[in-house]
Amino acid sequence: MKKEFIIAGFGGQGVLSMGKIFACSALMEGHEVTWFPAYGPEQRGGTANVTVIVSDERISSPIISQFDVAIILNQPSLERFEETIKPGGILIYDGYGICTPPKRKDISVYRIDAMDMAATMNNVKSFNMIVLGGLLKVVPIVNTENILQALRDTLPTRHHHLIPMNEEALRKGMEIVTPLHTL
Amino acid sequence: MTSTENKYILLKGNEAIAMAAIRIGCDGYFGYPITPQSEVLETLCNEKPWETTGMVVLQAESELASINMVYAGGATGKRVMTSSSSPGVALMQEGITYMAGAEIPGVIVNVQRGGPGLGTIQPSQADYNQSTRGGGNGDYEVIVLAPASVQEMADFVETAFDLAFKYRTPVIILSDGIIGQMMEKVMLPPFKARKTAEEIATLYPWAATGRDMKRKNNIFTSLDLDQERHERHNIHLQQKYATIKEEEVRYEEIMTEDAEYLVVAFGSAARIAQKAIEDCRSEGIKVGLLRPITLWPFPTKRVAELAGQVKGILCAEINAGQMVQDIRLAVEGKTPVSHYGRMGGMVPTPEEIAEVIRKQLVQE
């Protein structure tokens, strides 16, 4: 098993943290992982992306240009990464602020209105965990319990009281992710 | 910290350097922040090793101050280090040649970014020449280790200190923005106590540990106004470098046994090239990878041997063509040697390198 993910959106949306929690839980389940961010001038409001590879064998290149799964959280990222999804791959996108929906017919497309749900939940910061919930529903590569353990491991202790809220966000994400076009 | 014992954890390369330094008994770190390596200093400050192992962590006022603190710390027999990125390491070159001249051990980590000048903050391998040819003056060499994974970032800290003290020489860990910023699983080295003053006095009689009446002063300088004596010192240095060349060459080979074509790449470029090689192998192209782990001493003999086996060699680097010169010196025209690289912070994809293997290497 080897799956290559790109997670892309605005800086400040929690793209890198979401990738880290995901990678950390995959590691707990005994997989090889690499997490490589587009680091540098990325900032709040700019674009941010991270490549996560999960594999059962030693991973050679952390740098790749084609992906099995793309999680797209804004219009500029959709324009940049839609074409990089392998035929037969998966695109999950947040509908908020997307003016031009994805066009590919040779991939499965899922929509998750995580931004709206985060607003409904009155907690904007839960956005990335809602998206992660959606991802885990579509690609159940790690189990929820390990995601929560990864959260406990990566969050400073002073934020541990937020874990139940994150669990709720994951569950919501699993509920609201909707297939638009499946192969 | 106990939760990280004997298990794999997820760390950035820069974080692994810092965590490993604390564990292997490093005495001091002096550094100045610069992207893409600032997490080294940041992690050390978060871990507060001065409260546990007694390791000193200091944000110096500049890279010049950092390297000269390493000079002084090393002269006292302490295991001290600094880290920076390309333009910062350029500033340190004077200190490095002074350390080489005065035979002072120390570790310098370079998490490279694109140059020349202040350049960019994205990954690069354009400091190969700076590291292996000496950015400083005079006839000196520096041992250069090139990690290709987060695990090697952690492991090479102790290797670098061991070599630095074995040969009384500065050692560079030449990493880059990819290995520094990426996260992978890593098993940190077990805790080792820092060396005591008594151990240092016994192990390193050359160190400036505070003179008692029984021995002469241990003075560290690279200046000698007696040219005959200074030539003898130079000859001694060259003999030391000859020993290092003989005994410390390290490299890794992947799928070279039956290789008809060879890719030579180091550090992050070796990871990218390996994916290209896997893809080419699946198409039936018999191509292998040689990854120099020590860039100096360079695996000259092994490259020369493989040059007799293969029909062509491609050097893939994230620069305009630097290590390719060492390959050509080793190959001595026995087989064609070509180069592929990207510059200025751009990183080649595995597909790009695979295409060069198919179109350029195999066609030649």
XYZ file of C-alpha atoms in Angstrom:
547
model
C 0.000 0.000 0.000
C 1.219 3.460 -0.893
C -0.938 6.579 -1.018
C 0.190 10.052 -1.942
C -1.783 13.041 -0.630
C -1.693 16.768 -1.275
C -3.503 19.077 1.130
C -3.731 22.661 -0.106
C -5.509 25.832 0.931
C -4.996 29.218 2.529
C -2.316 29.810 5.151
C -4.020 29.868 8.543
C -6.603 27.197 7.658
C -4.644 24.521 9.474
C -3.426 22.716 6.345
C 0.000 21.869 7.792
C -1.380 20.835 11.208
C -3.989 18.629 9.609
C -1.277 16.929 7.555
C 0.847 16.499 10.655
C -1.946 14.902 12.709
C -2.761 12.621 9.777
C 0.911 11.648 9.273
C 1.384 11.094 12.994
C -1.578 8.718 13.220
C -0.384 6.812 10.136
C 3.007 6.404 11.829
C 1.255 5.024 14.943
C -0.364 2.383 12.786
C 3.076 1.245 11.661
C 3.215 2.912 8.244
C 6.140 4.765 6.733
C 5.294 8.454 6.294
C 6.762 11.618 4.875
C 5.335 15.119 5.404
C 6.784 17.867 3.265
C 5.412 21.413 3.409
C 5.702 24.167 0.846
C 7.534 26.251 3.420
C 8.664 29.828 3.220
C 6.761 32.973 2.364
C 3.452 31.179 3.017
C 1.455 33.213 5.496
C -2.089 33.819 6.684
C -4.128 34.581 3.587
C -1.456 33.240 1.212
C -1.470 29.672 -0.086
C -0.128 26.722 1.879
C 0.237 23.086 0.958
C 1.722 19.896 2.292
C 2.538 16.564 0.662
C 1.919 13.505 2.838
C 2.953 10.031 1.682
C 1.800 6.935 3.575
C 3.337 3.619 2.575
C 4.103 0.116 3.813
C 7.599 0.321 2.325
C 10.495 2.755 2.641
C 9.531 5.965 0.838
C 12.078 7.193 -1.668
C 11.136 10.691 -2.806
C 9.200 13.027 -0.489
C 8.841 15.295 -3.546
C 6.206 14.130 -6.016
C 4.167 15.795 -8.727
C 1.187 13.411 -8.994
C -1.176 12.490 -6.205
C -3.680 9.759 -5.359
C -5.755 12.082 -3.190
C -6.049 15.881 -3.220
C -7.723 17.807 -0.400
C -8.392 21.269 -1.807
C -9.537 24.130 0.356
C -9.532 27.180 -1.933
C -9.891 28.196 -5.584
C -6.180 28.896 -6.320
C -5.272 25.428 -5.002
C -8.000 23.792 -7.095
C -6.603 25.472 -10.202
C -3.076 24.394 -9.346
C -3.656 20.817 -8.208
C -6.733 19.445 -10.057
C -4.547 18.389 -12.979
C -1.994 16.678 -10.711
C -4.434 14.001 -9.472
C -3.710 10.582 -10.949
C -6.484 9.162 -13.174
C -8.767 7.155 -10.890
C -7.708 9.312 -7.939
C -9.786 11.266 -5.447
C -10.516 14.978 -5.057
C -12.114 16.295 -1.877
C -12.864 20.013 -1.824
C -14.476 22.551 0.427
C -17.230 24.348 -1.454
C -16.710 27.687 0.287
C -15.295 30.273 -2.083
C -15.057 27.859 -5.021
C -16.334 29.752 -8.096
C -15.237 27.201 -10.705
C -15.982 23.637 -9.555
C -13.699 20.769 -10.589
C -14.060 19.511 -14.163
C -12.232 16.157 -14.171
C -14.400 13.133 -15.004
C -11.660 10.496 -14.598
C -11.446 10.946 -10.831
C -13.866 10.673 -7.903
C -14.956 14.046 -6.589
C -16.283 14.712 -3.077
C -17.471 17.984 -1.609
C -17.283 18.872 2.056
C -18.769 22.166 3.270
C -16.454 22.329 6.233
C -16.222 26.124 6.376
C -20.019 26.377 6.686
C -20.110 23.582 9.266
C -17.358 25.256 11.311
C -19.464 28.443 11.321
C -22.561 26.450 12.351
C -20.543 24.840 15.138
C -19.485 28.360 16.102
C -15.849 27.262 16.022
C -13.811 28.351 12.996
C -10.719 26.584 14.315
C -12.389 23.181 14.023
C -12.362 23.619 10.232
C -9.341 21.444 9.491
C -10.574 18.606 11.704
C -13.929 18.602 9.902
C -12.005 18.257 6.637
C -9.872 15.484 8.134
C -13.061 13.670 9.176
C -14.240 13.876 5.580
C -10.927 12.519 4.328
C -11.057 9.569 6.739
C -14.603 8.729 5.624
C -13.506 8.617 1.974
C -10.028 7.108 2.551
C -10.225 5.111 5.810
C -6.478 4.646 6.034
C -6.165 5.314 9.786
C -8.730 4.902 12.536
C -10.277 7.763 14.474
C -8.887 6.603 17.807
C -5.336 7.010 16.492
C -6.149 10.461 15.148
C -7.248 11.452 18.646
C -4.093 9.924 20.090
C -2.046 11.882 17.524
C -3.834 15.026 18.692
C -2.923 14.243 22.293
C 0.702 13.720 21.193
C 1.006 16.840 19.029
C -1.068 19.352 21.028
C 0.524 21.046 24.020
C -1.111 19.807 27.267
C -2.735 23.194 27.855
C -4.912 22.602 24.759
C -5.999 19.054 25.676
C -9.404 20.292 26.860
C -10.111 20.995 23.152
C -9.857 17.317 22.186
C -13.583 16.492 22.655
C -14.420 19.434 20.367
C -11.992 18.055 17.773
C -13.579 14.617 18.069
C -16.963 16.186 17.382
C -15.482 18.005 14.365
C -14.088 14.741 12.960
C -17.504 13.077 13.359
C -19.271 16.010 11.642
C -16.811 15.846 8.764
C -17.559 12.154 8.283
C -21.276 12.968 8.170
C -21.236 15.861 5.743
C -18.734 14.722 3.086
C -20.781 14.156 -0.086
C -19.876 12.268 -3.259
C -20.525 14.375 -6.375
C -19.014 12.047 -8.913
C -17.626 8.586 -8.190
C -15.969 6.097 -10.487
C 11.110 13.148 27.119
C 10.599 9.608 28.432
C 7.696 9.109 26.022
C 10.127 9.211 23.091
C 12.368 6.357 24.349
C 12.857 3.441 21.963
C 10.016 4.307 19.679
C 9.585 6.007 16.359
C 8.317 9.559 16.490
C 7.512 12.082 13.799
C 9.999 14.960 13.573
C 11.288 17.540 11.138
C 14.926 17.087 10.144
C 15.824 20.303 11.954
C 14.067 19.113 15.115
C 15.878 15.763 14.891
C 19.261 17.545 14.818
C 18.393 19.437 18.004
C 16.918 16.441 19.837
C 19.879 14.246 18.886
C 22.395 16.880 20.026
C 20.885 16.947 23.520
C 20.893 13.152 23.746
C 24.417 12.426 22.562
C 25.965 14.655 25.198
C 26.550 17.845 23.233
C 27.960 20.560 25.501
C 26.890 23.648 23.647
C 25.022 25.116 20.697
C 25.574 28.640 19.403
C 23.450 29.842 16.505
C 21.578 32.597 14.780
C 18.139 32.079 13.182
C 17.802 31.766 9.406
C 15.246 29.972 7.233
C 15.123 27.030 6.564
C 16.973 25.884 9.708
C 15.535 28.031 12.504
C 13.776 25.029 14.099
C 17.167 23.790 15.353
C 17.542 26.750 17.730
C 13.788 26.862 18.362
C 13.638 23.182 19.368
C 16.671 23.518 21.628
C 15.041 26.499 23.368
C 11.785 24.560 23.815
C 13.610 21.534 25.214
C 15.652 23.629 27.708
C 18.558 21.163 27.907
C 20.417 23.513 30.274
C 17.953 22.316 32.924
C 18.556 18.616 32.233
C 21.921 17.722 30.663
C 23.532 21.097 31.328
C 23.984 21.763 27.607
C 24.424 25.471 26.849
C 22.142 26.958 24.186
C 22.843 30.498 23.095
C 21.428 32.698 20.384
C 24.534 34.559 19.313
C 24.464 38.058 17.844
C 25.595 36.811 14.435
C 26.951 33.831 12.520
C 30.467 35.217 13.001
C 29.984 35.157 16.757
C 28.481 31.630 16.555
C 31.427 30.070 14.725
C 33.959 31.789 16.970
C 32.101 30.487 20.035
C 32.409 27.038 18.460
C 36.144 27.693 17.970
C 36.541 28.554 21.642
C 34.333 25.757 22.961
C 36.066 23.167 20.787
C 39.468 24.356 21.998
C 38.422 23.478 25.546
C 37.580 19.915 24.451
C 33.812 20.480 24.620
C 31.399 19.056 22.067
C 29.974 22.244 20.592
C 28.113 23.001 17.411
C 26.342 25.615 15.333
C 23.823 25.517 12.528
C 22.821 27.924 9.804
C 21.771 28.082 6.181
C 23.859 28.937 3.128
C 24.481 32.714 3.453
C 25.039 32.272 7.200
C 27.538 29.474 6.578
C 29.288 31.718 4.036
C 29.893 34.138 6.912
C 31.405 31.307 8.975
C 34.076 30.326 6.462
C 36.825 32.323 8.171
C 36.104 30.594 11.485
C 36.101 27.184 9.795
C 39.544 27.622 8.212
C 40.870 28.923 11.553
C 39.474 25.773 13.226
C 41.086 23.586 10.540
C 44.394 25.413 11.000
C 44.335 25.255 14.789
C 42.971 21.661 14.702
C 39.860 22.405 16.711
C 36.941 19.939 16.604
C 33.405 21.211 16.097
C 30.229 20.548 14.127
C 28.615 22.932 11.650
C 25.174 22.120 10.238
C 24.235 23.745 6.922
C 20.558 23.440 5.926
C 21.092 24.765 2.418
C 18.926 27.249 0.531
C 19.245 28.723 -2.940
C 22.042 31.184 -3.712
C 24.162 32.993 -4.694
C 24.117 35.821 -2.184
C 21.050 36.022 0.028
C 19.306 33.987 -2.699
C 16.036 32.356 -1.730
C 14.734 30.377 1.212
C 13.810 27.282 -0.818
C 15.962 24.095 -0.894
C 19.239 23.862 -2.783
C 22.491 21.892 -2.859
C 24.574 24.724 -4.234
C 26.995 24.754 -1.283
C 28.729 21.517 -2.323
C 31.755 23.471 -3.488
C 31.637 25.810 -0.490
C 31.734 22.747 1.799
C 34.140 20.441 -0.016
C 36.461 23.008 -1.580
C 36.737 25.166 1.512
C 35.181 28.622 1.438
C 38.062 29.727 3.615
C 41.710 30.226 2.731
C 44.593 27.799 2.778
C 45.199 24.090 2.189
C 42.557 22.492 4.341
C 39.742 19.961 4.096
C 36.555 19.545 6.100
C 34.746 16.241 6.569
C 31.292 16.674 4.993
C 28.381 14.351 5.842
C 25.258 14.500 3.655
C 22.106 13.134 5.359
C 19.259 11.968 3.115
C 16.591 11.347 5.756
C 15.376 12.659 9.080
C 16.851 9.532 10.691
C 20.270 10.421 9.283
C 19.870 14.004 10.540
C 19.575 12.493 14.026
C 22.281 9.848 13.567
C 24.900 12.076 11.936
C 25.155 14.473 14.890
C 27.023 11.874 16.940
C 28.949 10.609 13.899
C 30.049 14.184 13.182
C 31.246 14.756 16.759
C 33.071 11.409 16.822
C 34.915 12.265 13.583
C 35.582 15.837 14.716
C 37.292 14.617 17.895
C 38.990 11.621 16.303
C 40.753 13.872 13.798
C 40.582 17.259 15.561
C 38.809 18.864 12.642
C 35.621 20.775 11.923
C 32.885 18.555 10.418
C 30.019 19.870 8.299
C 26.605 18.199 8.136
C 25.418 19.353 4.712
C 21.641 19.137 4.637
C 19.086 21.219 2.769
C 15.638 22.761 3.077
C 13.937 19.519 2.057
C 15.503 17.300 4.720
C 15.389 20.130 7.273
C 11.697 20.901 6.796
C 10.259 17.462 6.058
C 8.866 15.174 8.723
C 9.611 11.468 8.853
C 9.714 8.806 11.483
C 12.869 8.837 13.525
C 14.330 6.815 16.381
C 16.354 9.207 18.507
C 19.704 8.056 19.903
C 19.778 6.953 23.566
C 20.852 9.457 26.206
C 24.568 9.693 26.938
C 26.038 11.796 29.688
C 28.154 14.787 28.694
C 31.859 14.211 29.232
C 33.112 15.308 32.636
C 36.047 17.717 33.085
C 38.195 14.737 34.180
C 37.234 12.721 31.101
C 38.025 15.658 28.820
C 41.414 16.204 30.516
C 42.280 12.518 30.064
C 40.869 11.994 26.566
C 42.002 15.309 25.063
C 45.379 16.303 26.521
C 45.572 18.960 23.789
C 42.513 20.819 25.123
C 42.655 24.138 26.948
C 41.231 22.830 30.208
C 43.026 25.114 32.624
C 46.751 24.519 33.125
C 48.128 22.743 36.123
C 51.870 23.063 36.830
C 52.732 19.715 35.243
C 52.192 20.541 31.590
C 52.952 23.318 29.117
C 50.278 25.714 27.900
C 47.812 24.458 25.295
C 47.600 27.393 22.919
C 45.281 27.503 19.906
C 46.249 29.605 16.963
C 46.415 29.220 13.207
C 49.160 31.874 12.997
C 52.815 30.871 12.796
C 55.399 33.401 11.614
C 58.038 30.675 11.242
C 57.384 29.441 7.712
C 59.462 26.266 8.018
C 57.616 25.208 11.114
C 54.369 26.187 9.414
C 55.158 24.009 6.419
C 55.713 21.095 8.815
C 52.281 21.876 10.297
C 50.790 21.866 6.799
C 52.437 18.522 6.029
C 50.960 17.140 9.254
C 47.507 18.376 8.207
C 47.869 16.791 4.767
C 48.900 13.469 6.331
C 45.815 13.642 8.516
C 43.634 14.326 5.461
C 45.238 11.349 3.669
C 44.273 9.096 6.609
C 40.704 10.429 6.555
C 40.489 9.767 2.793
C 41.687 6.221 3.384
C 39.440 5.382 6.335
C 36.301 7.485 6.406
C 34.667 7.236 2.977
C 30.971 6.394 3.327
C 28.361 5.760 0.649
C 25.199 3.801 -0.055
C 24.390 1.820 -3.194
C 20.921 0.947 -4.439
C 20.408 -1.533 -7.292
C 23.956 -1.194 -8.617
C 24.812 -4.947 -8.848
C 23.517 -5.379 -12.391
C 23.413 -1.688 -13.313
C 24.199 -0.666 -16.867
C 23.642 2.979 -16.022
C 24.438 4.856 -12.859
C 22.940 7.883 -11.164
C 25.078 9.591 -8.525
C 23.220 11.881 -6.140
C 23.529 12.986 -2.518
C 21.140 14.114 0.214
C 17.598 14.985 -0.811
C 18.466 14.694 -4.526
C 19.319 11.027 -3.889
C 15.799 10.457 -2.529
C 14.243 12.076 -5.597
C 16.620 10.188 -7.927
C 15.770 6.893 -6.229
C 12.103 7.309 -7.155
C 13.177 8.058 -10.745
C 15.296 4.895 -10.722
C 12.426 2.782 -9.366
C 10.247 4.059 -12.234
C 12.967 3.378 -14.846
C 13.633 -0.109 -13.417
C 9.930 -0.917 -13.833
C 10.388 -0.104 -17.540
C 13.363 -2.488 -17.754
C 16.159 0.091 -17.683
C 18.991 -1.314 -15.551
C 19.938 1.781 -13.615
C 21.373 2.038 -10.099
C 22.114 4.723 -7.551
C 25.329 5.614 -5.767
C 24.732 7.996 -2.875
C 27.902 9.523 -1.430
C 27.345 9.991 2.322
C 30.731 11.638 2.850
C 31.101 14.330 0.178
C 34.632 14.842 1.456
C 36.246 12.366 1.481
C 34.497 11.586 -1.804
C 33.965 7.909 -2.767
C 36.408 8.327 -5.668
C 37.505 4.672 -5.793
C 33.962 3.296 -5.882
C 32.885 5.758 -8.580
C 35.946 4.716 -10.638
C 35.048 1.011 -10.218
C 31.432 1.585 -11.233
C 32.614 3.669 -14.203
C 34.182 0.456 -15.524
C 30.855 -1.377 -15.150
C 28.304 1.078 -16.560
C 27.704 2.677 -19.958
C 27.032 6.128 -18.587
C 26.746 8.166 -15.397
C 24.240 10.895 -14.570
C 24.904 13.242 -11.677
C 21.626 14.652 -10.319
C 22.078 17.612 -7.988
C 20.051 20.625 -6.932
C 22.671 23.003 -8.319
C 24.333 23.974 -11.595
C 26.877 21.112 -11.533
C 29.251 20.852 -8.580
C 29.622 17.217 -7.438
C 29.760 16.278 -11.125
C 33.319 17.666 -11.107
C 34.378 15.129 -8.449
C 32.701 12.369 -10.463
C 34.594 13.384 -13.610
C 37.873 13.427 -11.670
C 37.116 9.879 -10.479
C 35.934 8.572 -13.855
C 38.896 9.972 -15.804
C 37.031 9.823 -19.103
C 36.274 6.075 -18.874
C 32.559 6.590 -19.396
C 30.354 9.568 -20.319
C 29.283 11.716 -17.352
C 26.343 14.080 -17.620
C 24.606 16.379 -15.149
C 21.041 17.368 -14.383
C 20.144 20.011 -11.859
C 17.760 22.773 -10.878
C 18.784 26.039 -9.269
C 17.689 28.978 -7.177
C 15.351 27.036 -4.886
C 13.616 24.986 -7.598
C 13.622 21.253 -6.889
C 13.598 18.552 -9.604
C 10.708 16.063 -9.605
C 11.304 12.309 -9.917
C 9.613 12.508 -13.362
C 12.144 15.090 -14.559
C 15.084 12.903 -13.533
C 13.449 9.753 -14.987
C 13.038 11.586 -18.301
C 16.725 12.542 -18.303
C 17.659 8.899 -17.570
C 15.505 7.696 -20.506
C 16.362 10.388 -23.050
C 19.898 11.407 -22.162
C 21.666 8.690 -20.171
C 20.349 5.645 -22.041
C 20.588 7.299 -25.491
C 24.234 8.306 -25.068
